[in-house]
């Protein structure tokens, strides 16, 4: 296992290009199961979650080959239908293969994903949605077994995907993908409106699907007999962009982001601007229409100190839960009391205890955390617990004084490509070491 050794207090300056989106890429990769023609995906980030998805697709007969950020995929052998526990347990997003495999191969056996560090993560809505299309679903030995009805195809219907915390992103991706090959028309009510769903619909339409309304709560899919190949460029990663914005704001720096999906970051930017952070598009002036609102160039600059704000996570276009932890790190240094309420994953607060080790003043009451800004954070050994919590520790470490050692950075590698090199290129001091190298150098102990 690797660790990050981070020297705090460095200002950032320079430019970073935002990578393609991990959370768009995963269902797009799974959707290659819907066709036996070649698919090319561009701007795919180099991440462990993507490698795991490619491994899973390989086991399911999809040959794949990476050349830089471009991946060529081709489902040549469509006989395998089992997504095994070995892979599913490493990555919940493996559930994305369920809908495409069921629709194209007539049957799917996918290991039931377990909970994870951010809490209980059921898949009941995915299953309810597929059942509404006529799928017969049973559980056997920890696996979900789904079969199309006797007619040999799923059958379009109206499907409601609302749950206790709003819609479901991957559930919408699963049902929408499956419905492309169903007989008749499917209407998904209470569909997730996230930009990653729009990207998936765009790719599926380019493959020959007939989807309208993606990005709104009602998505209509007119089923077709088959889908063809496609060459598709993935949208930029709004969460990676938001994380870099927080890093700039926390260190009182000014940086440029290119390929930045500003249009998908409205609520996060609203909160940053309320804190006093300036986000200035430099490609098209305000009031003009950019050619592609998801691929912008902008500068982020942060005068100190930041003002406290209130944040409530919500489904898109509300504030994304995937930026909650990073914003909490930022608010630790604001000049007053901030309140964050988590409404998507009520248990997503593992970063609180670690930030507290660095001197943060945070009091959690159920799904709400009150963050009292402090004058400074100080370096400490901390433990990464999940992807975004880990990113928040990196931000806090960069803004803090002294040396922070972030353990278990494999969580970060799931969703941020070479984070230490990319932030290092704009002035951060982050060194990756193996645990043994770290111990040999005698900087300290890895155990807390
Ligand atoms: C996606 O997960 C993302 N993952 C998550 O990003 C993100 O946090 C989440 O959407 C919410 O935006 C990927 O895209 C790979 P959900 P997903 O189903 O689709 C409840 C990251 O850090 N629910 O939209 O699995 C669920 O418990 C990751 O990159 C049900 O009740 O999330 C949650 O409270 C972490 N039943 C809410 O809905 C279901 O069947 C939203 O979850 C499904 C979900």
PDB file of C-alpha atoms in Angstrom, residues 25 71 89 177 235-236 305 323 330 359 369 396:
ATOM      1  CA  UNK A  25     -16.934   6.118 -18.100  1.00  0.00           C
ATOM      2  CA  UNK A  71      -9.943   2.410 -25.345  1.00  0.00           C
ATOM      3  CA  UNK A  89     -16.594  -6.761  -4.399  1.00  0.00           C
ATOM      4  CA  UNK A 177     -29.451   0.827 -21.167  1.00  0.00           C
ATOM      5  CA  UNK A 235     -17.470  14.229 -20.709  1.00  0.00           C
ATOM      6  CA  UNK A 236     -14.965  15.864 -18.334  1.00  0.00           C
ATOM      7  CA  UNK A 305     -10.202  34.262   4.379  1.00  0.00           C
ATOM      8  CA  UNK A 323     -17.930  17.002  -3.336  1.00  0.00           C
ATOM      9  CA  UNK A 330     -12.279  23.906   2.706  1.00  0.00           C
ATOM     10  CA  UNK A 359      -7.091  20.488  14.126  1.00  0.00           C
ATOM     11  CA  UNK A 369     -22.037  18.594  10.479  1.00  0.00           C
ATOM     12  CA  UNK A 396      -6.647  19.809   4.154  1.00  0.00           C
TER      13      UNK A 396
END
